PDB file of C-alpha atoms and ligand atoms in Angstrom:
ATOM      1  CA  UNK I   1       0.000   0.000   0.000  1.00 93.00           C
ATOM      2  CA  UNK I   2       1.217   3.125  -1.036  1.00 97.00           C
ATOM      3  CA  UNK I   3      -0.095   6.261   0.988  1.00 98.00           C
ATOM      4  CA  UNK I   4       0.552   9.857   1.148  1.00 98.00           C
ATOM      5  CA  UNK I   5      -0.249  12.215   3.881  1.00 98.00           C
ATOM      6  CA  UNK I   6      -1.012  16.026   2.539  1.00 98.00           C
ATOM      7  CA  UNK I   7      -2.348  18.397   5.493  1.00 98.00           C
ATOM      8  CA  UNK I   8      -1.094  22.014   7.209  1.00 97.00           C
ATOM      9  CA  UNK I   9       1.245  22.125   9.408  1.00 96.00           C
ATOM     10  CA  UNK I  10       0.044  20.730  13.473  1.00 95.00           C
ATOM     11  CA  UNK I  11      -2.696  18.550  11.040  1.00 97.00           C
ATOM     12  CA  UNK I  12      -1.416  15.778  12.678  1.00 96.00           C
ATOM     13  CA  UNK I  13       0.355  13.843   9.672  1.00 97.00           C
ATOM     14  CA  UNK I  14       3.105  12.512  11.573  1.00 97.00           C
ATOM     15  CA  UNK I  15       1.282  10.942  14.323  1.00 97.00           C
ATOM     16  CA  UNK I  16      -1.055   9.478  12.013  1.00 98.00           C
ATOM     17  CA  UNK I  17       1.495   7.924   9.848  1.00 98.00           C
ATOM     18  CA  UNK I  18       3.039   6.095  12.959  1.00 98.00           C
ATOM     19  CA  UNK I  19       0.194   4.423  13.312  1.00 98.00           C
ATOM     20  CA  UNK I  20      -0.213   3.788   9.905  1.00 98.00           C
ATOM     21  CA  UNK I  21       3.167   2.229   9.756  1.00 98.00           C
ATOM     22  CA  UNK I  22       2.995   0.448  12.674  1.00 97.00           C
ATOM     23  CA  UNK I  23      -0.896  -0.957  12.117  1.00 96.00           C
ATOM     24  CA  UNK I  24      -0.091  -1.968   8.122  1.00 95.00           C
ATOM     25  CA  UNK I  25       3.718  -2.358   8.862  1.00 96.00           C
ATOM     26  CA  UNK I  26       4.656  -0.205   5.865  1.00 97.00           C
ATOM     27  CA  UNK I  27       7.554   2.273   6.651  1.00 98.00           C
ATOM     28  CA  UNK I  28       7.049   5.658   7.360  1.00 98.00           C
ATOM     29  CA  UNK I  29       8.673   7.993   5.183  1.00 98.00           C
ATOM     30  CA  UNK I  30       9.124  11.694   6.429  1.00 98.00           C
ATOM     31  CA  UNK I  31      10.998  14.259   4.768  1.00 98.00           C
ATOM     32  CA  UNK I  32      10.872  16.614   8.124  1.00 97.00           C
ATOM     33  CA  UNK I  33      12.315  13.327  10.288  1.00 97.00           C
ATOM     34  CA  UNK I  34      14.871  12.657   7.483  1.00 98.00           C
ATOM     35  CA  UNK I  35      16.090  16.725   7.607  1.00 98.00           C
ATOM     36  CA  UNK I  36      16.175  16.215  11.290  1.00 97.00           C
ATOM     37  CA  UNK I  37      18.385  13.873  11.257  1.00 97.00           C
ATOM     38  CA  UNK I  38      20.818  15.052   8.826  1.00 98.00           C
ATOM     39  CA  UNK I  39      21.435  18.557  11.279  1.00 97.00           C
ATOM     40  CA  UNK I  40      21.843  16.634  13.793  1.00 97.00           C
ATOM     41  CA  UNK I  41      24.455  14.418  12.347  1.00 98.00           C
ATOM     42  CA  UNK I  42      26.151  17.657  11.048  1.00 97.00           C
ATOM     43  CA  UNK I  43      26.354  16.129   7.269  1.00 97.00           C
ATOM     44  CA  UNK I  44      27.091  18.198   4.495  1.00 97.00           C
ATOM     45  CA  UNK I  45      23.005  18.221   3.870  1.00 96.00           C
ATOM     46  CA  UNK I  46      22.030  19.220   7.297  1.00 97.00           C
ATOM     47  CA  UNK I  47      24.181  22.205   7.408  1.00 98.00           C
ATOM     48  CA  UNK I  48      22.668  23.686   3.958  1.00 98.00           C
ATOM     49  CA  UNK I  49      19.035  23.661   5.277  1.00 98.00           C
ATOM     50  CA  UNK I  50      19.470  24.465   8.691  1.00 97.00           C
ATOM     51  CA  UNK I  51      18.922  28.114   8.051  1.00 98.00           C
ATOM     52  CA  UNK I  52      16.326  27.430   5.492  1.00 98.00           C
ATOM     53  CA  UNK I  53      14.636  24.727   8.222  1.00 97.00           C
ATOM     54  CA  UNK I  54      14.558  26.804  11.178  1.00 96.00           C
ATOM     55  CA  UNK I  55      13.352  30.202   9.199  1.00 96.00           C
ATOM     56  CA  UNK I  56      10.373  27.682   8.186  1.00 96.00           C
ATOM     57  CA  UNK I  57      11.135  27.974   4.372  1.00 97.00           C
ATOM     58  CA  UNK I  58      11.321  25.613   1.389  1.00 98.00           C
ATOM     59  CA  UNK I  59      14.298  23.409   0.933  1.00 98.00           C
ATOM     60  CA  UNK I  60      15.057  23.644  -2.876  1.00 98.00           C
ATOM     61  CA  UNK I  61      13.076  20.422  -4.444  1.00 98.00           C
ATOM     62  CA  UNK I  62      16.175  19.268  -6.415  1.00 98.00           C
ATOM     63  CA  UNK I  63      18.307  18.377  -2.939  1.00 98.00           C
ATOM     64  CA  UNK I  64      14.572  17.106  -1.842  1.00 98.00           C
ATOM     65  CA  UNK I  65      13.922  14.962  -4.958  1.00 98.00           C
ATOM     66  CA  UNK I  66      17.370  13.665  -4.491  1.00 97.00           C
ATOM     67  CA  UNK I  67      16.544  12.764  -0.382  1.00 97.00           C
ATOM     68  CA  UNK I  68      13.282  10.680  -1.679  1.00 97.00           C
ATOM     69  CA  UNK I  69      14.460   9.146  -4.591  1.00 96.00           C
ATOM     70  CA  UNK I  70      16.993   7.523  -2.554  1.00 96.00           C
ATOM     71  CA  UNK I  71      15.070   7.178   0.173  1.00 97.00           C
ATOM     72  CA  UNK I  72      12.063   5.184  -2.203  1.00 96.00           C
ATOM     73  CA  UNK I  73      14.761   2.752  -3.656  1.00 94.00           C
ATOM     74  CA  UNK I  74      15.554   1.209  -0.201  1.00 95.00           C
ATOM     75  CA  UNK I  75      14.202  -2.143  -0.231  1.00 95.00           C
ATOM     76  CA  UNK I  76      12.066  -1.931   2.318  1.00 96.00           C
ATOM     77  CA  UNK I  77       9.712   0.985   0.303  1.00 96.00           C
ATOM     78  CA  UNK I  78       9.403  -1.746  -2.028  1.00 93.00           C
ATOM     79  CA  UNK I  79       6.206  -3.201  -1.067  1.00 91.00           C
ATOM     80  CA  UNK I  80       4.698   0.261   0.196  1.00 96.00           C
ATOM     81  CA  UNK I  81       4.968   2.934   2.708  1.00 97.00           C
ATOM     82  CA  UNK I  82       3.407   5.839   4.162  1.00 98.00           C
ATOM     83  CA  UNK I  83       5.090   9.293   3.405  1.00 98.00           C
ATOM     84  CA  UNK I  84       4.478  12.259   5.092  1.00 98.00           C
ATOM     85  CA  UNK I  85       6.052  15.776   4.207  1.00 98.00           C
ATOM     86  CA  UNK I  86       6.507  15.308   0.709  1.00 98.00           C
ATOM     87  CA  UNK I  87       5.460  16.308  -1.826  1.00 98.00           C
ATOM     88  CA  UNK I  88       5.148  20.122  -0.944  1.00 98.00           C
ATOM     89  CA  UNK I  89       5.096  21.376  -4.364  1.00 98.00           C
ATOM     90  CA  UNK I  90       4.099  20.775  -7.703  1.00 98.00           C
ATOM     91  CA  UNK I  91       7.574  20.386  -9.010  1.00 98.00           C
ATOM     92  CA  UNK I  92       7.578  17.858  -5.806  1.00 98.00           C
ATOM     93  CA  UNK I  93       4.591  15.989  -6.622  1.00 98.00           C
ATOM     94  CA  UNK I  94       5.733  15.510 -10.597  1.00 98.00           C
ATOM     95  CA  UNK I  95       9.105  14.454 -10.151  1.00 98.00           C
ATOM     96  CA  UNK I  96       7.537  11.802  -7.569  1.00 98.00           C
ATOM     97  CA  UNK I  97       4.644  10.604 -10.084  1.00 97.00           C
ATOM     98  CA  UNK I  98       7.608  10.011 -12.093  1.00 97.00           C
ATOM     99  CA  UNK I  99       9.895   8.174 -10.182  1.00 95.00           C
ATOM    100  CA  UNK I 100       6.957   6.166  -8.928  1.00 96.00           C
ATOM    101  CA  UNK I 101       6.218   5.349 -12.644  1.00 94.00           C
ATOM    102  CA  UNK I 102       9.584   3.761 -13.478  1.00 90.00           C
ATOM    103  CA  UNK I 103       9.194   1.774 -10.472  1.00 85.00           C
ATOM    104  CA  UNK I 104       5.914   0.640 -11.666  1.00 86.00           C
ATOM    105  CA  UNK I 105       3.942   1.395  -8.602  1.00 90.00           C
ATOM    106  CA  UNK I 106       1.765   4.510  -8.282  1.00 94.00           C
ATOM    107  CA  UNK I 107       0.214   6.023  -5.155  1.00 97.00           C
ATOM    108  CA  UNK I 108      -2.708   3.808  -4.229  1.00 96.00           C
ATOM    109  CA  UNK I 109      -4.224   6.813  -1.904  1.00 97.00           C
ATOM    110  CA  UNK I 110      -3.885  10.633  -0.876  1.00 98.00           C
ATOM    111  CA  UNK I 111      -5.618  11.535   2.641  1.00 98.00           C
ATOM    112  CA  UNK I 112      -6.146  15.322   2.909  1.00 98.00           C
ATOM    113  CA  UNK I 113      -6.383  16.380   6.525  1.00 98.00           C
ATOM    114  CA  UNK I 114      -8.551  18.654   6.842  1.00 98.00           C
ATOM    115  CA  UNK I 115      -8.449  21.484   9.735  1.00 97.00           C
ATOM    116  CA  UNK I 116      -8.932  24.600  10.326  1.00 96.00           C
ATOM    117  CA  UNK I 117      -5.498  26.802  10.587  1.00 94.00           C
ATOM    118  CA  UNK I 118      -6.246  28.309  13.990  1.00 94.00           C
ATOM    119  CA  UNK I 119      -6.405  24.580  15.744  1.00 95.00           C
ATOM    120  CA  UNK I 120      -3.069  24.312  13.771  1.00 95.00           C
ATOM    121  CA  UNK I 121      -1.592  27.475  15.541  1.00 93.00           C
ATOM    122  CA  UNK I 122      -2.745  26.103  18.612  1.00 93.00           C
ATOM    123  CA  UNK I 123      -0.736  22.973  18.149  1.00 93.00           C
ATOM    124  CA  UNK I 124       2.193  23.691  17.226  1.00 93.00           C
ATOM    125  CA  UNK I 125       2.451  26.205  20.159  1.00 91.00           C
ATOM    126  CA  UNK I 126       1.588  23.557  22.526  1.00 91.00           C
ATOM    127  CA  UNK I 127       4.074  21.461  20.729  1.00 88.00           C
ATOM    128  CA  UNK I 128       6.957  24.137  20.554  1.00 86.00           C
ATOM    129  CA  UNK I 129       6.302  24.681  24.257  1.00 86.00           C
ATOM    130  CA  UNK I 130       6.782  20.276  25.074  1.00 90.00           C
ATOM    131  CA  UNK I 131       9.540  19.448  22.550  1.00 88.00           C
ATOM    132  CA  UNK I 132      11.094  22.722  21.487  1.00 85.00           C
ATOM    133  CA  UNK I 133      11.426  21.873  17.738  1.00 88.00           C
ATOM    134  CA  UNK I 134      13.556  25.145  16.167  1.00 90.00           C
ATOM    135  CA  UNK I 135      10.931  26.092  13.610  1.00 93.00           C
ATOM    136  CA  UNK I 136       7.961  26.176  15.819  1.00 91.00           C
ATOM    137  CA  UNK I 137       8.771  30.192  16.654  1.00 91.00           C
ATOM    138  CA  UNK I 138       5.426  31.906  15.560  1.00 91.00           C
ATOM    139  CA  UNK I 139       7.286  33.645  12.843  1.00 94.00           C
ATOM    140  CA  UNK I 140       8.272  30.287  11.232  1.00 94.00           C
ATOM    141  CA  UNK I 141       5.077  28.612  12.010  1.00 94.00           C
ATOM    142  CA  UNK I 142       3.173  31.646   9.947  1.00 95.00           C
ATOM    143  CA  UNK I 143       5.672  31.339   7.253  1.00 96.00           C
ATOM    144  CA  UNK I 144       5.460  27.398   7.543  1.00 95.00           C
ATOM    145  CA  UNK I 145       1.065  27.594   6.805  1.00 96.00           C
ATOM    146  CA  UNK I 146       1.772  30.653   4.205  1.00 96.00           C
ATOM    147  CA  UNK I 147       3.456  27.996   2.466  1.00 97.00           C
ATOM    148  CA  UNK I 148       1.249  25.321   2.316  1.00 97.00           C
ATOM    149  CA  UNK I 149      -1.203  27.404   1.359  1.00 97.00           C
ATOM    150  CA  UNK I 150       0.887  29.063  -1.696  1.00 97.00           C
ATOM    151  CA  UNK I 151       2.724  25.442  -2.739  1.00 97.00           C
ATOM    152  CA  UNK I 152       0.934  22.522  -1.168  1.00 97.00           C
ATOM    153  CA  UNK I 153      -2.823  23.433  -1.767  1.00 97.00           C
ATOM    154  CA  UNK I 154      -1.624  23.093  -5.415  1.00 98.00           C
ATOM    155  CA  UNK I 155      -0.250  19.397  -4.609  1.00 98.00           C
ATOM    156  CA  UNK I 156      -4.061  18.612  -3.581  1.00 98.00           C
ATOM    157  CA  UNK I 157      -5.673  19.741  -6.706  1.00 98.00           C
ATOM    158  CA  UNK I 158      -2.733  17.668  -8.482  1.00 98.00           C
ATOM    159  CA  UNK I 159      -4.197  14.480  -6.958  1.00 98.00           C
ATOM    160  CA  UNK I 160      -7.411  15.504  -6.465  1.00 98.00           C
ATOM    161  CA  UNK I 161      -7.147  15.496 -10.791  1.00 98.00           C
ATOM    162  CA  UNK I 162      -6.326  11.723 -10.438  1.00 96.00           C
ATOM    163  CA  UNK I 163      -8.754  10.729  -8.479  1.00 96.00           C
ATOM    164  CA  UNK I 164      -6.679   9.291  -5.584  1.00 97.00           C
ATOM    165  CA  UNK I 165      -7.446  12.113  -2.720  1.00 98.00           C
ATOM    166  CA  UNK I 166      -9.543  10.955   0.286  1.00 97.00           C
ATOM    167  CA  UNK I 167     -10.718  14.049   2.768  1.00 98.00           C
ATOM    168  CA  UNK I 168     -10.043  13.418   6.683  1.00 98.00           C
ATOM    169  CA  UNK I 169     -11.807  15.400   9.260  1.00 98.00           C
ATOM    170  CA  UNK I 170      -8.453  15.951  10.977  1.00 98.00           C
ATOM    171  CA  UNK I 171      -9.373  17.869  13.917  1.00 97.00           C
ATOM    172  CA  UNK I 172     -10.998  14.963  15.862  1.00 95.00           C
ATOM    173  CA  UNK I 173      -9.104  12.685  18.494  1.00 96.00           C
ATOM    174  CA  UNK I 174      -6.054  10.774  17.247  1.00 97.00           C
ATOM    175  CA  UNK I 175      -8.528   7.666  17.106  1.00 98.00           C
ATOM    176  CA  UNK I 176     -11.328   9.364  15.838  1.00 98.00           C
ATOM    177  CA  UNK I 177      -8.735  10.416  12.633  1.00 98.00           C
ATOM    178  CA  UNK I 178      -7.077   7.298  12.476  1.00 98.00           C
ATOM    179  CA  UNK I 179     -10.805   4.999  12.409  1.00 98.00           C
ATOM    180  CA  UNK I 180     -11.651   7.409   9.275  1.00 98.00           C
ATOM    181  CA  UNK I 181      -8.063   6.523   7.884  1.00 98.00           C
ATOM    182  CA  UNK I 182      -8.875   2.636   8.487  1.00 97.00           C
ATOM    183  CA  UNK I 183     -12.149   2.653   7.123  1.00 97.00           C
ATOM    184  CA  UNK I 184     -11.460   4.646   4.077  1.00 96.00           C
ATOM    185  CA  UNK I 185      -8.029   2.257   3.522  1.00 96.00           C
ATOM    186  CA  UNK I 186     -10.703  -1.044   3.665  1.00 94.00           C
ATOM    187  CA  UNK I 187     -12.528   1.176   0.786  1.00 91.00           C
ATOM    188  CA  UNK I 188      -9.259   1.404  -1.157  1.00 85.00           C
ATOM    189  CA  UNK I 189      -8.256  -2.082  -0.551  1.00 80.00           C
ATOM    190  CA  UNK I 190     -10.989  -3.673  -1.755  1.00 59.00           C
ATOM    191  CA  UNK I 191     -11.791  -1.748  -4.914  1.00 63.00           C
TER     192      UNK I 191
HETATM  193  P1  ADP Z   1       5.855  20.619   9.346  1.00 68.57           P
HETATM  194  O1  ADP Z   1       4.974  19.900   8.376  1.00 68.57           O
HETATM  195  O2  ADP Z   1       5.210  20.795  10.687  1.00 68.57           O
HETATM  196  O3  ADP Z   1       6.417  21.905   8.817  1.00 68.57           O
HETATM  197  P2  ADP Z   1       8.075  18.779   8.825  1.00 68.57           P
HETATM  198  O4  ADP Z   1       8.862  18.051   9.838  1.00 68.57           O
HETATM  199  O5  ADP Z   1       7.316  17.983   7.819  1.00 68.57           O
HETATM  200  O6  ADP Z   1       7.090  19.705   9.687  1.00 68.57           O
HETATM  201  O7  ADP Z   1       9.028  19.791   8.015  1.00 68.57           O
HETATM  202  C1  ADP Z   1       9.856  20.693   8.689  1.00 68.57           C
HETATM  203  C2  ADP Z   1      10.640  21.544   7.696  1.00 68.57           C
HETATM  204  O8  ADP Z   1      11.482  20.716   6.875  1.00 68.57           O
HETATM  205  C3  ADP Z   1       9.842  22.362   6.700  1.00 68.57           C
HETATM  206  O9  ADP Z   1       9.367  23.584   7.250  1.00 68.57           O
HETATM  207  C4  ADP Z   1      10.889  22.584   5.593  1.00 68.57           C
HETATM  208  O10 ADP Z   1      11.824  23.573   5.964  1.00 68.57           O
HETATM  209  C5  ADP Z   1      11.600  21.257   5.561  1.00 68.57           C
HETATM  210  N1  ADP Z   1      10.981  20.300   4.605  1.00 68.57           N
HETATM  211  C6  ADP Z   1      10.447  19.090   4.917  1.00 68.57           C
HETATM  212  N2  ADP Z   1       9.965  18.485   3.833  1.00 68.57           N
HETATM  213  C7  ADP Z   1      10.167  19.329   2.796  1.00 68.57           C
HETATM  214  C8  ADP Z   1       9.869  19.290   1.398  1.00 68.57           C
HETATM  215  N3  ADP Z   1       9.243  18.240   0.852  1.00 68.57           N
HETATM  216  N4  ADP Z   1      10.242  20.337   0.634  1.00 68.57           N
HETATM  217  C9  ADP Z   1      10.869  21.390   1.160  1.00 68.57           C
HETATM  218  N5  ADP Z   1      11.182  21.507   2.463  1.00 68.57           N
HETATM  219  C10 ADP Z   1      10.835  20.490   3.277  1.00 68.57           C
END
């Protein structure tokens, strides 16, 4: 099963696709995680989008095509995964129709989570307050959902086009959003 996660900032796309991964054991795939990891480890990567990470911008798709097309040819992607944080534009979303294409297996599903931006706000300020992530500063956070609605509402519309896109009422309980994610993945399964 191949499943991607599109949804603002604080929509709760990370938590859901841990228990996506864990419940379907497909891995999860996260673009933010992945970044995360490279400043941390100090790699040549990491140090380029630092600034660009913790001012809450856009790191330039060809280094981020790069990260998932590498990331996608791992052999455990093979047989399906959940990705979350990518694609956030329409460059993005092309460049991953096509890589999907060689490999012969297309997206099987696109959840929207769907929420309304000041529940968002109030999120990520709870969560900047408990884990202290670098880009949850309200000036990134308001750059962060200025972006996604300038390059990732776009991404939507892309799928929406094919057909694949699935809404989520995303404000609910993380059980309440992840029963909607199970019942519409039955759907997609059996169809
Ligand atoms: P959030 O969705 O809450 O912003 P993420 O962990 O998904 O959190 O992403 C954090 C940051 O990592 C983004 O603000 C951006 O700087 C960078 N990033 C992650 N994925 C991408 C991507 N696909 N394209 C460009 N930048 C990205």
């Amino acid at each position: 099963m191949r499943i991607l996660l599109l949804g603002p900032q604080g929509s709760g796309k990370g938590t859901q696709a841990q228990r996506i991964s864990s419940t379907y054991g497909v891995p999860h795939i996260a673009t933010g995680d992945m970044l995360r990891a490279a400043m941390a480890a100090g790699t040549e990567v990491g140090h380029r989008v630092k600034p660009i990470y913790d001012a809450g911008g856009l790191v330039p798709d060809d280094l981020m095509i790069d990260l998932i097309r590498d990331r996608l040819s791992h052999p455990d992607a093979e047989d399906g995964f959940v990705l979350d944080g990518f694609p956030r534009t329409l460059e993005q979303a092309e460049a991953l129709d096509d890589v999907l294409l060689e490999i012969g297996s297309p997206l099987d599903v696109v959840f929207d989570l769907q929420i309304d931006e000041q529940t968002c706000i109030e999120r990520l300020l709870g969560r900047a307050r408990e884990e202290g992530r670098s880009d949850d500063t309200p000036e990134a956070i308001a750059t962060r959902l200025q972006l996604f609605r300038d390059a990732t509402l776009p991404v939507i519309e892309h799928y929406r086009a094919q057909g694949k896109v699935v809404g989520v009422h995303a404000a609910g309980t993380v059980n309440e959003v992840f029963n909607e994610i199970q019942e519409a993945l039955e759907q997609v399964g059996a169809r």
